[in-house]
PDB file of C-alpha atoms and ligand atoms in Angstrom:
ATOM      1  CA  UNK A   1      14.272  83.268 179.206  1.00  0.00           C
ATOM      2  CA  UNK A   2      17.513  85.017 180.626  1.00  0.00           C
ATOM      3  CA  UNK A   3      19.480  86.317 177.621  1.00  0.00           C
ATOM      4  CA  UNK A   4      21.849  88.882 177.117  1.00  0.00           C
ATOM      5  CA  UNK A   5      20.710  92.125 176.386  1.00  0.00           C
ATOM      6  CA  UNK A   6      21.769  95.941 174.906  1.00  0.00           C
ATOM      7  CA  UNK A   7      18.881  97.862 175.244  1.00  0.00           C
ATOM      8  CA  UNK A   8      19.135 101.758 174.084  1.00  0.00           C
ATOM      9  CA  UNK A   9      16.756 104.125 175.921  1.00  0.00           C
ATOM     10  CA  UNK A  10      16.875 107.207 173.577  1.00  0.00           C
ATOM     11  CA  UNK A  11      14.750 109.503 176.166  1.00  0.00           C
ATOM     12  CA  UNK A  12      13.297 112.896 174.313  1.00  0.00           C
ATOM     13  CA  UNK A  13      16.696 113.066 171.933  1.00  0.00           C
ATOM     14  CA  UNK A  14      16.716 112.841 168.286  1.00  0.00           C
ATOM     15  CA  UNK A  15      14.376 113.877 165.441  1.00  0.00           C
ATOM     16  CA  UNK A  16      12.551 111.417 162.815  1.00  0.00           C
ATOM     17  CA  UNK A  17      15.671 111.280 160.423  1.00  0.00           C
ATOM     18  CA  UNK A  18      18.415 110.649 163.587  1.00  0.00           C
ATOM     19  CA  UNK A  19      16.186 108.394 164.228  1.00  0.00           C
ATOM     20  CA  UNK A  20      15.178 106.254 161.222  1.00  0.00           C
ATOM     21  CA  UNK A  21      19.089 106.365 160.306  1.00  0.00           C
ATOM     22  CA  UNK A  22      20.050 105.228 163.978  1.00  0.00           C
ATOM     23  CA  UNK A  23      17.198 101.944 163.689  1.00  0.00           C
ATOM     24  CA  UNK A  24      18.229 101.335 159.960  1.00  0.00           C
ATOM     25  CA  UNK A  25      22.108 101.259 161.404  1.00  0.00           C
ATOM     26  CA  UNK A  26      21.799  99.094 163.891  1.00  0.00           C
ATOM     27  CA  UNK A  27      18.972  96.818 162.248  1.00  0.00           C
ATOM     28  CA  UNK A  28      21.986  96.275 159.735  1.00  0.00           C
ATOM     29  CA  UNK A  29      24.345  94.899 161.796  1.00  0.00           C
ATOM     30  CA  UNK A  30      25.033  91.073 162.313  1.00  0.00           C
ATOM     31  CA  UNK A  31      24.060  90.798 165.949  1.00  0.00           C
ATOM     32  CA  UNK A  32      25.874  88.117 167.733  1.00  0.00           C
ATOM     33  CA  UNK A  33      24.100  84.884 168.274  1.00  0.00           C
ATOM     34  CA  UNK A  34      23.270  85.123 172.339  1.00  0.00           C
ATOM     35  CA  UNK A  35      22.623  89.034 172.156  1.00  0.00           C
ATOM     36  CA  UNK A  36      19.175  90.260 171.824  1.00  0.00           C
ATOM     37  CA  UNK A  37      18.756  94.412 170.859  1.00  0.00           C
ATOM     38  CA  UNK A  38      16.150  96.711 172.421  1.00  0.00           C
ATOM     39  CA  UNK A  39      15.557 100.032 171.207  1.00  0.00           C
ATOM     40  CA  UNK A  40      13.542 102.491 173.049  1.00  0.00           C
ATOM     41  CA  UNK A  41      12.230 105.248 170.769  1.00  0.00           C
ATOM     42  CA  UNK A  42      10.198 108.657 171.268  1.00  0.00           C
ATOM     43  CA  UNK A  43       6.574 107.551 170.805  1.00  0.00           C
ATOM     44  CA  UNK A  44       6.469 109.365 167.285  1.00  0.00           C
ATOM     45  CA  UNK A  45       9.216 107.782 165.372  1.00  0.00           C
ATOM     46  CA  UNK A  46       8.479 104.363 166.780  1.00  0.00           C
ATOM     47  CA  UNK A  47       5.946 103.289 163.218  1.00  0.00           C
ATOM     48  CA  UNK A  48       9.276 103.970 161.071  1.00  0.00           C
ATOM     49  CA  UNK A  49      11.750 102.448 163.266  1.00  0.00           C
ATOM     50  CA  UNK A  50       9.990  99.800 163.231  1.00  0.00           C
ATOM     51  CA  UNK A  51      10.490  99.323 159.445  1.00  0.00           C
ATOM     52  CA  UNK A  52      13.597  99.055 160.167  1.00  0.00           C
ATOM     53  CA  UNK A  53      14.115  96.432 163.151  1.00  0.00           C
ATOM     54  CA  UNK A  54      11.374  94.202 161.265  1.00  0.00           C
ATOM     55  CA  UNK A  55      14.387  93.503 159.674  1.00  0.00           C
ATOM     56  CA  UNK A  56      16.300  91.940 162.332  1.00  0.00           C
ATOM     57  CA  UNK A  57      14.716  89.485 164.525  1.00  0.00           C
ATOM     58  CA  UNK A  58      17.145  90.393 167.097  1.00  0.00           C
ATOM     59  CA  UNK A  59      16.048  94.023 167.394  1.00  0.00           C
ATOM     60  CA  UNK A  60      13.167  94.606 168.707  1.00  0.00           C
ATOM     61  CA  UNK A  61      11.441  98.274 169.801  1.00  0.00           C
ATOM     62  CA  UNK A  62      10.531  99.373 173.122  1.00  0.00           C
ATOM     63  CA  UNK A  63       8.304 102.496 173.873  1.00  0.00           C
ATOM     64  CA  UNK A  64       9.459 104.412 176.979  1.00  0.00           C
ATOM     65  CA  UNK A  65       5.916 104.527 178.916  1.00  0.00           C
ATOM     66  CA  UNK A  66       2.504 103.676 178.538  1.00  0.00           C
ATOM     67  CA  UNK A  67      -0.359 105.140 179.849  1.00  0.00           C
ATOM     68  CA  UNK A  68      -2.425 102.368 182.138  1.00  0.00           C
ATOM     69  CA  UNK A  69      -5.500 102.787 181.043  1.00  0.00           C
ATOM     70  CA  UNK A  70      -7.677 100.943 177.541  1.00  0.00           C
ATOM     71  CA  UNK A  71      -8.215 103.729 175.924  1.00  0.00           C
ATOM     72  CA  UNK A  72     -10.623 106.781 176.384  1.00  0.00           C
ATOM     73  CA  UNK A  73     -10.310 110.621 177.392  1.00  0.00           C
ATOM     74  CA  UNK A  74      -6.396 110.849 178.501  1.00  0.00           C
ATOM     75  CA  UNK A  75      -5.295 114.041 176.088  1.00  0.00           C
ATOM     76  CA  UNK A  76      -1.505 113.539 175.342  1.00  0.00           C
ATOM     77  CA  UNK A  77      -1.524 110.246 176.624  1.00  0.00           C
ATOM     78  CA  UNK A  78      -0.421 106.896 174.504  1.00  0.00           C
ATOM     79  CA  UNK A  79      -2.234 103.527 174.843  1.00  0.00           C
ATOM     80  CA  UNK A  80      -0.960  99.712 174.815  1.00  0.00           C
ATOM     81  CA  UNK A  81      -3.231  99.005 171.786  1.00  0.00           C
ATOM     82  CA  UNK A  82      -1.576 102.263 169.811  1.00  0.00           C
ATOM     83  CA  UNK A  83       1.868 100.869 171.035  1.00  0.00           C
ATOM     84  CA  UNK A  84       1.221  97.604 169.891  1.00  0.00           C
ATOM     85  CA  UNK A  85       0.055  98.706 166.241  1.00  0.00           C
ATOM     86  CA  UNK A  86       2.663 100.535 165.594  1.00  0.00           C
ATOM     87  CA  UNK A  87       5.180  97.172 166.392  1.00  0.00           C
ATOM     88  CA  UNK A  88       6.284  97.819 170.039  1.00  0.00           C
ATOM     89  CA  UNK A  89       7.576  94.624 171.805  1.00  0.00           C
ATOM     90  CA  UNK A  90       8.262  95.933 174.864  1.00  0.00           C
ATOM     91  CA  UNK A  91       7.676  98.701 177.556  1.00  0.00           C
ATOM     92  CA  UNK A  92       9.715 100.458 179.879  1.00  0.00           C
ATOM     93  CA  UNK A  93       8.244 100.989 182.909  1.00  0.00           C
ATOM     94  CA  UNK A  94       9.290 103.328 186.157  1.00  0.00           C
ATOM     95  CA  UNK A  95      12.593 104.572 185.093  1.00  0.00           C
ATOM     96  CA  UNK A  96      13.789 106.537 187.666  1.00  0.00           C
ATOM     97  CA  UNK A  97      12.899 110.132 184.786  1.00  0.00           C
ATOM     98  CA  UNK A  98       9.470 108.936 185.354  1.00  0.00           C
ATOM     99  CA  UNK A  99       9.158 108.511 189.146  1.00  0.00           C
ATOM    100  CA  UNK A 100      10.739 111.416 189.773  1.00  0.00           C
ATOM    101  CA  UNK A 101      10.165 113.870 187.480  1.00  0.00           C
ATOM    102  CA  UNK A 102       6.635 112.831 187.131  1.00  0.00           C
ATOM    103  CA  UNK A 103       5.872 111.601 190.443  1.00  0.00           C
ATOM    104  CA  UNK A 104       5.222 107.964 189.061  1.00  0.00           C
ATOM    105  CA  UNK A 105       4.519 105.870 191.939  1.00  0.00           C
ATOM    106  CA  UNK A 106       4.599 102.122 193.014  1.00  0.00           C
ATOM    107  CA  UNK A 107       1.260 101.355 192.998  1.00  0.00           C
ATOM    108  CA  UNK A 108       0.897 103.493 189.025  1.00  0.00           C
ATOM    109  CA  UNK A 109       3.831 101.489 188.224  1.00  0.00           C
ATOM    110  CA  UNK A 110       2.316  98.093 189.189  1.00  0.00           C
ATOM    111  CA  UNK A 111      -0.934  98.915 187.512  1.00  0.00           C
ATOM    112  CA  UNK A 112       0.808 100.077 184.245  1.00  0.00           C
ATOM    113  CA  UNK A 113       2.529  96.743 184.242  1.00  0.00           C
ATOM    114  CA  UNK A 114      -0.715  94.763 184.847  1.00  0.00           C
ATOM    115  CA  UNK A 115      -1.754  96.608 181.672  1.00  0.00           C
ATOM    116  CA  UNK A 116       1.060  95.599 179.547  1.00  0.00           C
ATOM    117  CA  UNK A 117       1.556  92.156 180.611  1.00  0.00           C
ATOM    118  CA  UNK A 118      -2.365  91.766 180.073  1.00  0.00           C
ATOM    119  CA  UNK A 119      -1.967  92.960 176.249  1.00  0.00           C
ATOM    120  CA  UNK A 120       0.863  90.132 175.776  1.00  0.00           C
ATOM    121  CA  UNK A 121       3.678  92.845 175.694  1.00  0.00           C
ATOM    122  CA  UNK A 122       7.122  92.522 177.907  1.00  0.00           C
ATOM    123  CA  UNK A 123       7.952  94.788 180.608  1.00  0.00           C
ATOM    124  CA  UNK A 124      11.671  96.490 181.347  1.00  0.00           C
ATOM    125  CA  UNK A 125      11.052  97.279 185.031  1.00  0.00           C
ATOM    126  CA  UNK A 126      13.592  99.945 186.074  1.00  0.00           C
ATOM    127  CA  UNK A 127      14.787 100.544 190.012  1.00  0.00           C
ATOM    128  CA  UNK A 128      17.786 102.008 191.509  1.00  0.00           C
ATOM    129  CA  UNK A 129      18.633 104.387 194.107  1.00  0.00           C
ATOM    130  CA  UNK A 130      19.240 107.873 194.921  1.00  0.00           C
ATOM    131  CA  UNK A 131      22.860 109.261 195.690  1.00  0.00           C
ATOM    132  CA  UNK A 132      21.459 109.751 199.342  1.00  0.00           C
ATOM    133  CA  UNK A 133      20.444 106.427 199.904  1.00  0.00           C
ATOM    134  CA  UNK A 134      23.488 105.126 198.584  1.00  0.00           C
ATOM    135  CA  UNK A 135      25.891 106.982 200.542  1.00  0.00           C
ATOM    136  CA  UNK A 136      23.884 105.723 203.669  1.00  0.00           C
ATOM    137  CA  UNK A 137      24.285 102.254 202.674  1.00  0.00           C
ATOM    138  CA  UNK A 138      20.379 101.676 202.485  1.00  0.00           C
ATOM    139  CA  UNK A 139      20.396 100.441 198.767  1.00  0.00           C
ATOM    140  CA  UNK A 140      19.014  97.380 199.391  1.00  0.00           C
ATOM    141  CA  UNK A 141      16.135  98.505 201.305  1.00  0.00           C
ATOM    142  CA  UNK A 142      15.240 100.766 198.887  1.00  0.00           C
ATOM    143  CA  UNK A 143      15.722  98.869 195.720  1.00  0.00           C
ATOM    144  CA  UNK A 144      13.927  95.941 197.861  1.00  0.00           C
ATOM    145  CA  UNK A 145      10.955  98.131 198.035  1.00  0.00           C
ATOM    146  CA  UNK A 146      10.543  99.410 194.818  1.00  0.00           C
ATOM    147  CA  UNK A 147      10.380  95.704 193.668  1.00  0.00           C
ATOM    148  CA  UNK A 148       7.889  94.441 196.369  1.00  0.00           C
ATOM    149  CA  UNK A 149       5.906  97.713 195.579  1.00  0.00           C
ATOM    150  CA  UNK A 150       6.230  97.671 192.001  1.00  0.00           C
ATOM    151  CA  UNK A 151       7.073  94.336 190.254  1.00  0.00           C
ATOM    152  CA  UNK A 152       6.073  91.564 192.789  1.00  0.00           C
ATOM    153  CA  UNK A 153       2.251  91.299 192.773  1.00  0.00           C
ATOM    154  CA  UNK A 154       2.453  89.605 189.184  1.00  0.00           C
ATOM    155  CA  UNK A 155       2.486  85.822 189.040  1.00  0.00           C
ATOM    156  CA  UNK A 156       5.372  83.668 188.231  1.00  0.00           C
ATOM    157  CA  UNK A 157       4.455  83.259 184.523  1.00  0.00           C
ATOM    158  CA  UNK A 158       3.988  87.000 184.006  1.00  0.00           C
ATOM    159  CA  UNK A 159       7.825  87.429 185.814  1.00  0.00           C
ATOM    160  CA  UNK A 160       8.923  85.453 182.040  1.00  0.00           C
ATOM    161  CA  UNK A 161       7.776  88.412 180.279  1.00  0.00           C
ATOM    162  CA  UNK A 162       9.649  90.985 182.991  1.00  0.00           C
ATOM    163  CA  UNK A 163      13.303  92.297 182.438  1.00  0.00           C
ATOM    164  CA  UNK A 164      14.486  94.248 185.331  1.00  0.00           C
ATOM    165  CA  UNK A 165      17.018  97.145 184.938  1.00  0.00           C
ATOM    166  CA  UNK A 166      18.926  97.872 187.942  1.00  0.00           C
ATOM    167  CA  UNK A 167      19.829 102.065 187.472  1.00  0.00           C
ATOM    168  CA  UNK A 168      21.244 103.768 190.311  1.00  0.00           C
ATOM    169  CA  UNK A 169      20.534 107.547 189.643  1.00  0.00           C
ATOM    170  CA  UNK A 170      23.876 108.849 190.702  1.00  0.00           C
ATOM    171  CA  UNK A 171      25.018 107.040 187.970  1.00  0.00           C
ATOM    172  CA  UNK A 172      22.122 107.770 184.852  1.00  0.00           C
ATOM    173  CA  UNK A 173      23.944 110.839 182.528  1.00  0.00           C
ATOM    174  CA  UNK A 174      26.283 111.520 185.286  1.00  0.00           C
ATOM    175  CA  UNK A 175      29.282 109.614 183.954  1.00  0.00           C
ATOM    176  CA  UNK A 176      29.711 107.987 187.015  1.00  0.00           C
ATOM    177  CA  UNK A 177      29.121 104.604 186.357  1.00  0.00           C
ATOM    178  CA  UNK A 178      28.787 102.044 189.264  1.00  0.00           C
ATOM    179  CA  UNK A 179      31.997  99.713 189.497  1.00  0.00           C
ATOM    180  CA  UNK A 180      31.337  96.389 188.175  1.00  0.00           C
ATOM    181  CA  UNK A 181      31.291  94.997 192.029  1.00  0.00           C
ATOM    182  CA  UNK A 182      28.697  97.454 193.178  1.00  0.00           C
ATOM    183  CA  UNK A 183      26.589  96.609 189.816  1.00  0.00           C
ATOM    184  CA  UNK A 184      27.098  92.649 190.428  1.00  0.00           C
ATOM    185  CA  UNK A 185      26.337  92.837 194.565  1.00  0.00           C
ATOM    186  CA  UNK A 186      22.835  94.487 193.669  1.00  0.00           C
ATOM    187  CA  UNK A 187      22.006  92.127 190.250  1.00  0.00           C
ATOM    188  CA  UNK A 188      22.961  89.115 193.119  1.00  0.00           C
ATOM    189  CA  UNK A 189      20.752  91.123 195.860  1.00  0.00           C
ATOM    190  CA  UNK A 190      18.209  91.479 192.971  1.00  0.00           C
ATOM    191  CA  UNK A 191      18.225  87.927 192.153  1.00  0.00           C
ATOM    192  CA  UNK A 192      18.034  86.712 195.473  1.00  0.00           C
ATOM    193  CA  UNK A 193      14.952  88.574 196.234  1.00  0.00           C
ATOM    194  CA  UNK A 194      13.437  87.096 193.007  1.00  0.00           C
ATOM    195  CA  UNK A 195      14.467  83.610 194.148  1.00  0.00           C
ATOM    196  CA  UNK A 196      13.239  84.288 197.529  1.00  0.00           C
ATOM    197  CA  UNK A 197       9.447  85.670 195.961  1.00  0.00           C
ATOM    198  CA  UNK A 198       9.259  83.253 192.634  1.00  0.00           C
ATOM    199  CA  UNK A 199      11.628  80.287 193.495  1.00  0.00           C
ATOM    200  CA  UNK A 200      14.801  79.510 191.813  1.00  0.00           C
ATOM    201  CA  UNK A 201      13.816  78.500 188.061  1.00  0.00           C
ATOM    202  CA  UNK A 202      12.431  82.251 188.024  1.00  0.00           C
ATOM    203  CA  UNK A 203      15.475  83.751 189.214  1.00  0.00           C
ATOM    204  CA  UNK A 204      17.670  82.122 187.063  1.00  0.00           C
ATOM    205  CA  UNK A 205      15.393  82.920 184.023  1.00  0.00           C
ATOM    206  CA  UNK A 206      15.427  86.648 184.907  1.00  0.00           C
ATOM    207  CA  UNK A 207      17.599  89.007 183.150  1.00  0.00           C
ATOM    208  CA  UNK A 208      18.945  91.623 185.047  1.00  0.00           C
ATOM    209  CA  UNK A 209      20.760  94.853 183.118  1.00  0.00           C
ATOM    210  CA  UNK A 210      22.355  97.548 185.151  1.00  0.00           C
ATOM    211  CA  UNK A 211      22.227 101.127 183.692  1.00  0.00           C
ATOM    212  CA  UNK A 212      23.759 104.276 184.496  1.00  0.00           C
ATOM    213  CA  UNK A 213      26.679 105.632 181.952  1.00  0.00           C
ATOM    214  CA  UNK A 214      27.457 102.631 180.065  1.00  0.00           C
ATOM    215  CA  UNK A 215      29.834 103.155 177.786  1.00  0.00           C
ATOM    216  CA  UNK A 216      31.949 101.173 175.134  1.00  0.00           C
ATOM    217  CA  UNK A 217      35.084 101.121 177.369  1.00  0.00           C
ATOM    218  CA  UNK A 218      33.112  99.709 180.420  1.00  0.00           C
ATOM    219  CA  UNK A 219      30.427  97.640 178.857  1.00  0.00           C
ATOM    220  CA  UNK A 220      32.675  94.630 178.922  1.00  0.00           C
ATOM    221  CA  UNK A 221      33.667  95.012 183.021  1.00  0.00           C
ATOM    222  CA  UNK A 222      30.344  95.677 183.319  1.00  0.00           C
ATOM    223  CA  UNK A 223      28.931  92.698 181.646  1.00  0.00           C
ATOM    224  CA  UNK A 224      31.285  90.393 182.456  1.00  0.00           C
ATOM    225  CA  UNK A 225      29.817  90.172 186.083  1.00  0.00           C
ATOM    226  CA  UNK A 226      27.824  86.553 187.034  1.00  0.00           C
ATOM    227  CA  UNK A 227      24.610  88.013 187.855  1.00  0.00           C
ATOM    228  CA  UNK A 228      24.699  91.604 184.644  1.00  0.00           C
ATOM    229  CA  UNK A 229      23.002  90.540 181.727  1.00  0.00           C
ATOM    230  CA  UNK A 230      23.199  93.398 179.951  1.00  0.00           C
ATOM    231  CA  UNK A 231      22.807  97.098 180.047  1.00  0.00           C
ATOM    232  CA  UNK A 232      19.948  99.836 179.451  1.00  0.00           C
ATOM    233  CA  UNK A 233      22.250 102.315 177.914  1.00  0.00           C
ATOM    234  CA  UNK A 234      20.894 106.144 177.517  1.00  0.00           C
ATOM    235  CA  UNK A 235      23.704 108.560 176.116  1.00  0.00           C
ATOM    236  CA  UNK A 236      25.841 106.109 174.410  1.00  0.00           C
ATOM    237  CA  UNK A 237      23.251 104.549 172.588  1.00  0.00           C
ATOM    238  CA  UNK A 238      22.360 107.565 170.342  1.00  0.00           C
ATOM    239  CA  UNK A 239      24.561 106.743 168.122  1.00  0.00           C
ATOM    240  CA  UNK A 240      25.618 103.807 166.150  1.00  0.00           C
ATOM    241  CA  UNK A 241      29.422 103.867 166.801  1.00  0.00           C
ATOM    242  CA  UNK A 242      28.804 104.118 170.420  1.00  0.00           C
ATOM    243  CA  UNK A 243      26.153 101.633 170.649  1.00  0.00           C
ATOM    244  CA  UNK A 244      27.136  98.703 168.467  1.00  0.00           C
ATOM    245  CA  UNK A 245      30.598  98.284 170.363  1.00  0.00           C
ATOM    246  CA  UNK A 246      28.234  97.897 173.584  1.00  0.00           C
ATOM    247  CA  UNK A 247      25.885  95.272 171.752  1.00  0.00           C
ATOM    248  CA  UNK A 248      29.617  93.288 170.999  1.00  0.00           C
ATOM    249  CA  UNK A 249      30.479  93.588 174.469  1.00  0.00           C
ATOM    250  CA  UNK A 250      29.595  90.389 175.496  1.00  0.00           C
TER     251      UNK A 250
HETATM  252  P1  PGA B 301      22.825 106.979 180.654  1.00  0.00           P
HETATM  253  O1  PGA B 301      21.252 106.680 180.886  1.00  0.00           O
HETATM  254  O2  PGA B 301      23.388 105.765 179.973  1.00  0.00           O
HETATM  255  O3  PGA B 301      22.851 108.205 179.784  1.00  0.00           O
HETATM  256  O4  PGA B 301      23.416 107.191 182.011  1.00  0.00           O
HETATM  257  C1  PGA B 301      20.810 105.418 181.276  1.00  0.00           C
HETATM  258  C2  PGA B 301      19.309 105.417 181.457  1.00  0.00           C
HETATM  259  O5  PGA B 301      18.761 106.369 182.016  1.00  0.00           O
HETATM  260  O6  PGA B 301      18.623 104.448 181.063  1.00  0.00           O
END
């Protein structure tokens, strides 16, 4: 169901007290009605977060990968099952850190997402484009891609348990933050190309975040737009008085 949504992707910041402190803080707080809260915590500090957000049924935990396989001999590698016993909700999968530092591609993408959907978990499905391809006016294309590629081979009922996260990578830690037009021309591009791959109930029921630099005193522009349902905020959401102001942006 489309909902508004402040999802924090902590990325390899933080140790196990920052961290229990910074799930305790925001598991505290009286979360507005529509708003639903994501965090996404280093695999081993997700078990005591999550005594924390138990305690708020609007906070819910998100690991930051997953590797697609059951289980078996991956050394270093996490599973769904682990994930899911230590109280993970959701998954994100191909942020841009992942597909280009570590050559994550399409087709690992759409199998890691076959995985996760298949255990019962939810999927935040990140695309967005280079600086290059933006500055040559091809980030449709290439955001059109990554979904067809990536997201599209699941069914219709498996898009209900999808969020999709629209981060252009000029924009992720760079400060530079898309203007709310640019963000709201590709969550409407985005949408369209669900509608034009699902049908219209599924596009309407998709919520689509934009990330890159959100930050307290944009969150509002940002999230004002028709078609920007939220935000997957890195920096700002590593700590509480940066992040809660974002989750009461709505
Ligand atoms: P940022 O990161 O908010 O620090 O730009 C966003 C992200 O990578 O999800």
């Amino acid at each position: 169901m489309r909902k508004n949504i402040a999802a924090g992707n902590w990325k390899m910041n933080l140790n196990l007290d920052q961290s229990v402190e910074l799930a305790h803080q925001v598991s505290k707080e009286q979360i507005p009605n529509d708003v639903e809260v994501i965090l996404g915590v280093p695999y081993p500090f997700l078990y005591s977060c999550s005594l924390h957000t138990n305690q708020n049924n609007k906070v819910h935990l998100a690991a930051q990968n997953c590797n697609e396989h059951e289980k078996g001999a991956f050394t270093g590698e996490v599973s769904l099952d682990q994930l899911i016993s230590v109280g993970v909700d959701y998954i994100i999968i191909g942020h841009s850190e992942r597909r280009t530092i570590y050559g994550e591609s399409d087709e690992l993408l759409a199998q890691k997402i076959k995985t996760v959907l298949s255990k019962g978990l939810k999927v935040i499905f990140c695309c967005g484009e280079p600086l290059n391809i933006r500055e040559g006016n091809k980030q449709e294309d290439f955001v059109a891609n990554q979904l067809k590629n990536g997201l599209f081979n699941i069914s219709a009922e498996n898009l209900k348990s999808v969020i999709i996260a629209y981060e252009p990578i000029w924009a992720i830690g760079t400060g530079k933050t898309a203007s709310p037009q640019q963000a709201q021309d590709m969550h409407a591009f985005i949408r369209n190309a669900v509608k034009n791959q699902y049908g219209e109930a599924a596009s309407k029921e998709v919520s689509i975040l934009y990330g890159g630099s959100v930050k307290p005193a944009n969150a509002k522009d940002l999230f004002s737009n028709a078609d920007v349902d939220g935000g997957l905020v890195g920096g700002a959401s590593l700590k509480v008085e940066s992040f809660v102001p974002i989750i009461n942006s709505f």
